[in-house]
Amino acid sequence: MQHTMVIADISYKDKRILGVGYDIFICLIIVLSVLAVYFQVTSHDFLGFDDNLYITENHHVQKGLTYESIKWAFSFRDTEKLYWHPLTWLSHMLDVELYGLESGRHLLNNVLFHILSTIALFFFLLKSTGQIWKSAFVAFLFALHPLNVESVAWASERKNVLSTFFWMLTILLYYYYSQRPALIGYLYFFSFFLMGVLAKPMVITLPFVLLLLDYWPLKRFCLTRTDFSRIGLLIAEKTPLLAVSASSVFLSIVSLHYSAVVTTDPVPMGLRVENALVSYFAYIGKMIFPSKLAVFYPYPYQIPLWKSLGSAVLLICVSLFVIRNMKTRPYSITGWFWFLGTMVPVLGLKRAGLWPALADRWSYIPHVGLFILLSWGVSDISDRIPKKRIIIPALSVLIITVLATLTFIQTAYWKNSVSLFTRAVNVTENNWLMHFNLGTALDQQGKTEDAIKEYYKSLSVNPYAEDTRYNLACALAKIGKINEAVSEYNKLLKDDPHHKNAHNNIGILFAGMNKYTEAIDHYSAAIRIDPNFDLPYINMGAAFFSLGKAGDAIEKYLKALKINPYRKITYKKLATAYAALQIYDQEIYWYRKALQMGFLDADLYDALGIAWFRKGKLKYAASRFRQASDLEPGNVLYRKHLTDTADKIKSIRKKLSEIDIMLLQQGPETAQLNYESCVLSADIGETEQAIRHCRTALDILSGFSEAAEQLAMLYMSVKEYEKALSLYIKLSDMQIDSADICYRIGCLYSMLDFPDKSFEWLIKSKERGFDDWELFRTDSRLHNIRHTDFYRNFIPENIR
């Protein structure tokens, strides 16, 4: 056997085209033809169907290759995964590391894996059979068949092309191992098999296929009584691979158990079995006539008994025919049972996710068996055809050309979500999911009315699809059909009272109609369903704010922020609520906190500038207005704010110059002029100069209470709390009836972590008439005593 194969190798290597061997020439044609058909994917978009889960909305993948993301990829107790395929996750992470979210580059890598898989398949068949043209025909069928577009042109199907790449490398290395069995050769092909399993669990059927390849084309055994011991050794040889397959199945089951995104339609087992039988011939039919291809084929409501029984009988008959002729046509048993066996994991007997009746991508590996059967079978049959050497090559070229053309056309449908889902609804019937997906894609393009039509079509097929009804309600609200939107939300809540997003959104609609009580009821319901859902806290805060209860609003915003510190709107609303209470320091704090979180938002910078301007801190205001203008140079409002502030600063500097002249004329002992200079210097951010003038004013006039209060605030701004405290205590003696001064002293003692002193001065503030309980509830300066019984009991009982 080895001798004849060497002769075959010599024969094809000796023949050359344009100076290169036939095998290399065929590989070049494969590369060029695949690129010609698939290069268009470089301008394609990510799709709104699984690409969000795998790439565009997966924060683990978007981190690139980091220690945390790699650790996540190999974990299997995670609610964000469908099943365990760590190598696929790493592949997506590497793409993001290299290309960011440039979809065309991600898809081009899919094409490259497809090319490499094709070449590996070609060389395996060539090396193991010595038949260059039959091997080439199989390779071209695999490379250019329209059914494989789904695997190549869909970024989410990286798992398919990646695992197939390792599959093909495994069988190629297995060929070399079979020629010279050795441990190192075994470890080579075993390693690639392991990587294939880590890329996608479907590779678990490869040990079964290797046994088929042992029969043909490797001829490592024949089915005779005297060869049974040899068969046993070959099965034992596959034991480590079978152990890996079993482990992969176990880990997949475990990961599915922990996954929160896995949903299954209630399809009875009987219908699953019937569909599995029928789908075998559906796949064969699509291989022969690849028309009306869609990304999702809906499950049938029922399958006629004659159809499923007929399929079962036909499967048995074909299998018996293949077995009967296995000696004369050994390729048929490998090709046919390769197809039957590798389809088993995707027949839908065990289902996860939105499981279709069949899927083009699932035939990516199985159809290789049929391609082998077709290539070698046609060659056998054609022996009786006159002028075989002309007709068969011409027919082969014609078939490949037609398939390449169809593949090019099919690939174009994958350009974006709208074109893909439009194609799906046009070539299938009762496809509720594709109508839903098309509606979502249209909605994202701003074509909301068209989206609503698709949602209604989806609901006409599947009226119990919660996501469809939810999206319909959202879309109706978006175009102002509030009553219709409320009606759809109510229908949804009738079927599922625990739909937290529906409660939250209907609350927003009620708030928009000024029905704040009803809105708060729905927000509360959403929170009861999921206490860790931050949006209803934010919206409830907004409702309280509209009712004039800024303190209650702040309480809700702070809870939302504790749950999710990465939502920009929460910081904005929190700052706005503090501004309404005239607690401008806290307003500024939360705007600054938002910017520290990394939210590059011109509106945030502008709002912070306004807050600083309101406090008279013009230097800080100008800086923020400038940052807002830099982010949005065309925004007239931001530019006006910057110009007005600059004019104000120029006016203050002019005034300071006048005061300096007056101080020279009247002498440095003028307390009032020093105080004015202090205030103006503080306004333009010259804090040290402001402190110096204020201290001079107090040295001249020790009872100058305005100067003392200004100096205390300046000390607080530079975090010299002890100096500020000393001045406020002096002020408390000068203004014995001032509740506000006592309150500030209480806050300072809290910040310095002297709770008993803080309690003492807060009690004094209450005795002197302090009654700003909204400020007390929300003042971050009291953080160190907020947990105490004193804090909880300080507010009068009739106000709590």
CSV table of N, CA and C in Angstrom, one decimal, residues 152-231:
chain,number,residue,atom,x,y,z
A,152,VAL,N,-18.5,31.0,7.4
A,152,VAL,CA,-17.4,31.9,7.1
A,152,VAL,C,-17.8,33.4,7.2
A,153,ALA,N,-19.0,33.8,6.8
A,153,ALA,CA,-19.3,35.2,6.8
A,153,ALA,C,-20.0,35.7,8.1
A,154,TRP,N,-20.0,34.8,9.1
A,154,TRP,CA,-20.7,35.2,10.4
A,154,TRP,C,-19.6,35.2,11.4
A,155,ALA,N,-19.3,36.3,12.0
A,155,ALA,CA,-18.2,36.4,13.0
A,155,ALA,C,-18.4,35.5,14.2
A,156,SER,N,-19.7,35.3,14.6
A,156,SER,CA,-20.0,34.4,15.7
A,156,SER,C,-19.6,33.0,15.4
A,157,GLU,N,-19.5,32.6,14.1
A,157,GLU,CA,-19.2,31.2,13.8
A,157,GLU,C,-17.7,31.0,13.7
A,158,ARG,N,-16.9,31.9,14.3
A,158,ARG,CA,-15.5,31.6,14.4
A,158,ARG,C,-15.3,30.2,15.1
A,159,LYS,N,-16.1,29.8,16.0
A,159,LYS,CA,-16.0,28.5,16.6
A,159,LYS,C,-16.1,27.4,15.6
A,160,ASN,N,-16.9,27.6,14.5
A,160,ASN,CA,-17.0,26.5,13.5
A,160,ASN,C,-15.8,26.4,12.6
A,161,VAL,N,-15.3,27.6,12.1
A,161,VAL,CA,-14.2,27.6,11.2
A,161,VAL,C,-12.9,27.2,11.9
A,162,LEU,N,-12.8,27.7,13.2
A,162,LEU,CA,-11.6,27.4,14.0
A,162,LEU,C,-11.5,25.9,14.4
A,163,SER,N,-12.6,25.3,14.8
A,163,SER,CA,-12.6,23.9,15.2
A,163,SER,C,-12.4,23.1,14.0
A,164,THR,N,-13.0,23.5,12.8
A,164,THR,CA,-12.8,22.7,11.6
A,164,THR,C,-11.3,22.8,11.1
A,165,PHE,N,-10.7,23.9,11.3
A,165,PHE,CA,-9.3,24.0,11.0
A,165,PHE,C,-8.5,23.0,11.8
A,166,PHE,N,-8.7,22.9,13.1
A,166,PHE,CA,-8.0,21.9,13.9
A,166,PHE,C,-8.4,20.5,13.5
A,167,TRP,N,-9.7,20.3,13.1
A,167,TRP,CA,-10.2,19.0,12.7
A,167,TRP,C,-9.3,18.5,11.5
A,168,MET,N,-9.2,19.4,10.5
A,168,MET,CA,-8.5,19.1,9.2
A,168,MET,C,-7.0,18.8,9.5
A,169,LEU,N,-6.4,19.7,10.4
A,169,LEU,CA,-5.0,19.4,10.7
A,169,LEU,C,-4.9,18.1,11.4
A,170,THR,N,-5.8,17.7,12.3
A,170,THR,CA,-5.8,16.5,13.0
A,170,THR,C,-5.8,15.3,12.0
A,171,ILE,N,-6.7,15.3,11.1
A,171,ILE,CA,-6.7,14.1,10.2
A,171,ILE,C,-5.5,14.1,9.3
A,172,LEU,N,-4.9,15.3,8.9
A,172,LEU,CA,-3.7,15.3,8.1
A,172,LEU,C,-2.5,14.7,8.9
A,173,LEU,N,-2.4,15.1,10.2
A,173,LEU,CA,-1.3,14.6,11.0
A,173,LEU,C,-1.6,13.1,11.3
A,174,TYR,N,-2.8,12.8,11.4
A,174,TYR,CA,-3.2,11.4,11.7
A,174,TYR,C,-2.7,10.5,10.5
A,175,TYR,N,-2.8,11.0,9.3
A,175,TYR,CA,-2.3,10.3,8.1
A,175,TYR,C,-0.8,10.0,8.3
A,176,TYR,N,0.0,11.0,8.7
A,176,TYR,CA,1.4,10.8,8.8
A,176,TYR,C,1.7,9.8,10.0
A,177,TYR,N,0.9,9.9,11.0
A,177,TYR,CA,1.1,9.0,12.1
A,177,TYR,C,0.8,7.5,11.7
A,178,SER,N,-0.3,7.4,10.8
A,178,SER,CA,-0.7,6.0,10.4
A,178,SER,C,0.4,5.4,9.5
A,179,GLN,N,1.2,6.2,8.8
A,179,GLN,CA,2.3,5.7,8.0
A,179,GLN,C,3.4,5.2,8.8
A,180,ARG,N,3.7,5.9,9.9
A,180,ARG,CA,4.8,5.6,10.8
A,180,ARG,C,4.4,5.8,12.2
A,181,PRO,N,3.6,4.9,12.8
A,181,PRO,CA,3.1,5.1,14.2
A,181,PRO,C,4.3,5.3,15.2
A,182,ALA,N,4.2,6.4,15.9
A,182,ALA,CA,5.2,6.7,16.9
A,182,ALA,C,4.5,7.6,17.9
A,183,LEU,N,5.0,7.6,19.2
A,183,LEU,CA,4.4,8.4,20.2
A,183,LEU,C,4.4,9.9,19.8
A,184,ILE,N,5.5,10.4,19.3
A,184,ILE,CA,5.5,11.8,18.9
A,184,ILE,C,4.5,12.2,17.9
A,185,GLY,N,4.3,11.3,16.9
A,185,GLY,CA,3.3,11.5,15.9
A,185,GLY,C,1.9,11.5,16.5
A,186,TYR,N,1.7,10.6,17.5
A,186,TYR,CA,0.4,10.5,18.2
A,186,TYR,C,0.1,11.8,19.0
A,187,LEU,N,1.1,12.3,19.6
A,187,LEU,CA,1.0,13.5,20.4
A,187,LEU,C,0.7,14.7,19.5
A,188,TYR,N,1.2,14.7,18.3
A,188,TYR,CA,1.0,15.8,17.4
A,188,TYR,C,-0.5,15.9,17.1
A,189,PHE,N,-1.0,14.8,16.5
A,189,PHE,CA,-2.4,14.8,16.1
A,189,PHE,C,-3.4,14.9,17.3
A,190,PHE,N,-3.0,14.3,18.4
A,190,PHE,CA,-3.8,14.4,19.6
A,190,PHE,C,-3.9,15.8,20.1
A,191,SER,N,-2.8,16.6,20.0
A,191,SER,CA,-2.8,18.0,20.5
A,191,SER,C,-3.8,18.8,19.7
A,192,PHE,N,-3.8,18.6,18.3
A,192,PHE,CA,-4.7,19.4,17.5
A,192,PHE,C,-6.1,19.0,17.7
A,193,PHE,N,-6.3,17.7,18.0
A,193,PHE,CA,-7.7,17.3,18.3
A,193,PHE,C,-8.2,18.0,19.6
A,194,LEU,N,-7.3,18.0,20.6
A,194,LEU,CA,-7.6,18.7,21.8
A,194,LEU,C,-8.0,20.2,21.6
A,195,MET,N,-7.2,20.8,20.7
A,195,MET,CA,-7.5,22.2,20.4
A,195,MET,C,-8.8,22.4,19.7
A,196,GLY,N,-9.1,21.4,18.9
A,196,GLY,CA,-10.4,21.5,18.2
A,196,GLY,C,-11.6,21.4,19.2
A,197,VAL,N,-11.4,20.5,20.1
A,197,VAL,CA,-12.5,20.3,21.2
A,197,VAL,C,-12.6,21.6,22.0
A,198,LEU,N,-11.5,22.3,22.2
A,198,LEU,CA,-11.5,23.5,23.0
A,198,LEU,C,-12.1,24.7,22.2
A,199,ALA,N,-12.2,24.5,20.9
A,199,ALA,CA,-12.8,25.5,20.0
A,199,ALA,C,-14.3,25.3,19.8
A,200,LYS,N,-14.7,24.0,19.8
A,200,LYS,CA,-16.1,23.7,19.7
A,200,LYS,C,-16.4,22.3,20.0
A,201,PRO,N,-17.4,22.0,20.9
A,201,PRO,CA,-17.6,20.6,21.3
A,201,PRO,C,-18.0,19.6,20.2
A,202,MET,N,-18.4,20.2,19.0
A,202,MET,CA,-18.8,19.3,17.9
A,202,MET,C,-17.7,18.4,17.5
A,203,VAL,N,-16.5,18.7,17.8
A,203,VAL,CA,-15.3,17.9,17.3
A,203,VAL,C,-15.3,16.6,18.1
A,204,ILE,N,-16.1,16.4,19.0
A,204,ILE,CA,-16.1,15.1,19.8
A,204,ILE,C,-16.4,13.9,18.9
A,205,THR,N,-17.0,14.1,17.7
A,205,THR,CA,-17.2,13.0,16.8
A,205,THR,C,-16.0,12.6,16.0
A,206,LEU,N,-14.9,13.3,16.1
A,206,LEU,CA,-13.7,13.0,15.3
A,206,LEU,C,-13.1,11.7,15.6
A,207,PRO,N,-13.1,11.1,16.8
A,207,PRO,CA,-12.5,9.8,17.0
A,207,PRO,C,-13.3,8.7,16.1
A,208,PHE,N,-14.6,8.9,16.0
A,208,PHE,CA,-15.4,8.0,15.2
A,208,PHE,C,-15.0,8.1,13.8
A,209,VAL,N,-14.8,9.4,13.3
A,209,VAL,CA,-14.4,9.6,11.9
A,209,VAL,C,-13.0,9.0,11.7
A,210,LEU,N,-12.1,9.1,12.6
A,210,LEU,CA,-10.7,8.5,12.5
A,210,LEU,C,-10.8,7.0,12.3
A,211,LEU,N,-11.8,6.3,12.9
A,211,LEU,CA,-12.0,4.9,12.7
A,211,LEU,C,-12.5,4.6,11.3
A,212,LEU,N,-13.3,5.5,10.8
A,212,LEU,CA,-13.7,5.3,9.4
A,212,LEU,C,-12.6,5.5,8.4
A,213,LEU,N,-11.7,6.5,8.7
A,213,LEU,CA,-10.6,6.7,7.9
A,213,LEU,C,-9.6,5.6,8.0
A,214,ASP,N,-9.5,4.9,9.1
A,214,ASP,CA,-8.7,3.7,9.2
A,214,ASP,C,-9.1,2.7,8.2
A,215,TYR,N,-10.4,2.6,7.9
A,215,TYR,CA,-10.9,1.6,7.0
A,215,TYR,C,-10.6,2.1,5.5
A,216,TRP,N,-11.0,3.3,5.2
A,216,TRP,CA,-10.7,3.9,4.0
A,216,TRP,C,-10.5,5.4,4.2
A,217,PRO,N,-9.5,6.0,3.7
A,217,PRO,CA,-8.5,5.5,2.7
A,217,PRO,C,-7.2,4.9,3.3
A,218,LEU,N,-7.1,4.9,4.6
A,218,LEU,CA,-5.8,4.5,5.2
A,218,LEU,C,-5.6,3.0,5.2
A,219,LYS,N,-6.7,2.2,5.1
A,219,LYS,CA,-6.6,0.8,5.0
A,219,LYS,C,-5.8,0.1,6.1
A,220,ARG,N,-6.1,0.6,7.3
A,220,ARG,CA,-5.4,0.0,8.5
A,220,ARG,C,-6.1,-1.2,9.0
A,221,PHE,N,-7.3,-1.5,8.5
A,221,PHE,CA,-7.9,-2.7,8.8
A,221,PHE,C,-9.0,-3.0,7.7
A,222,CYS,N,-9.4,-4.3,7.7
A,222,CYS,CA,-10.5,-4.7,6.8
A,222,CYS,C,-11.5,-5.5,7.7
A,223,LEU,N,-12.7,-5.5,7.3
A,223,LEU,CA,-13.7,-6.2,8.1
A,223,LEU,C,-13.8,-7.7,7.8
A,224,THR,N,-12.8,-8.4,8.4
A,224,THR,CA,-12.7,-9.8,8.3
A,224,THR,C,-12.6,-10.4,9.7
A,225,ARG,N,-12.9,-11.7,9.9
A,225,ARG,CA,-12.8,-12.3,11.2
A,225,ARG,C,-11.3,-12.2,11.7
A,226,THR,N,-10.4,-12.4,10.8
A,226,THR,CA,-9.0,-12.4,11.2
A,226,THR,C,-8.5,-11.1,11.6
A,227,ASP,N,-9.3,-10.0,11.3
A,227,ASP,CA,-8.8,-8.6,11.5
A,227,ASP,C,-9.5,-8.0,12.8
A,228,PHE,N,-10.3,-8.8,13.5
A,228,PHE,CA,-11.0,-8.2,14.6
A,228,PHE,C,-10.0,-7.7,15.7
A,229,SER,N,-8.9,-8.5,15.9
A,229,SER,CA,-8.0,-8.0,17.0
A,229,SER,C,-7.4,-6.7,16.6
A,230,ARG,N,-7.1,-6.5,15.2
A,230,ARG,CA,-6.6,-5.3,14.7
A,230,ARG,C,-7.5,-4.1,15.0
A,231,ILE,N,-8.8,-4.4,14.8
A,231,ILE,CA,-9.9,-3.4,15.0
A,231,ILE,C,-9.9,-3.0,16.5
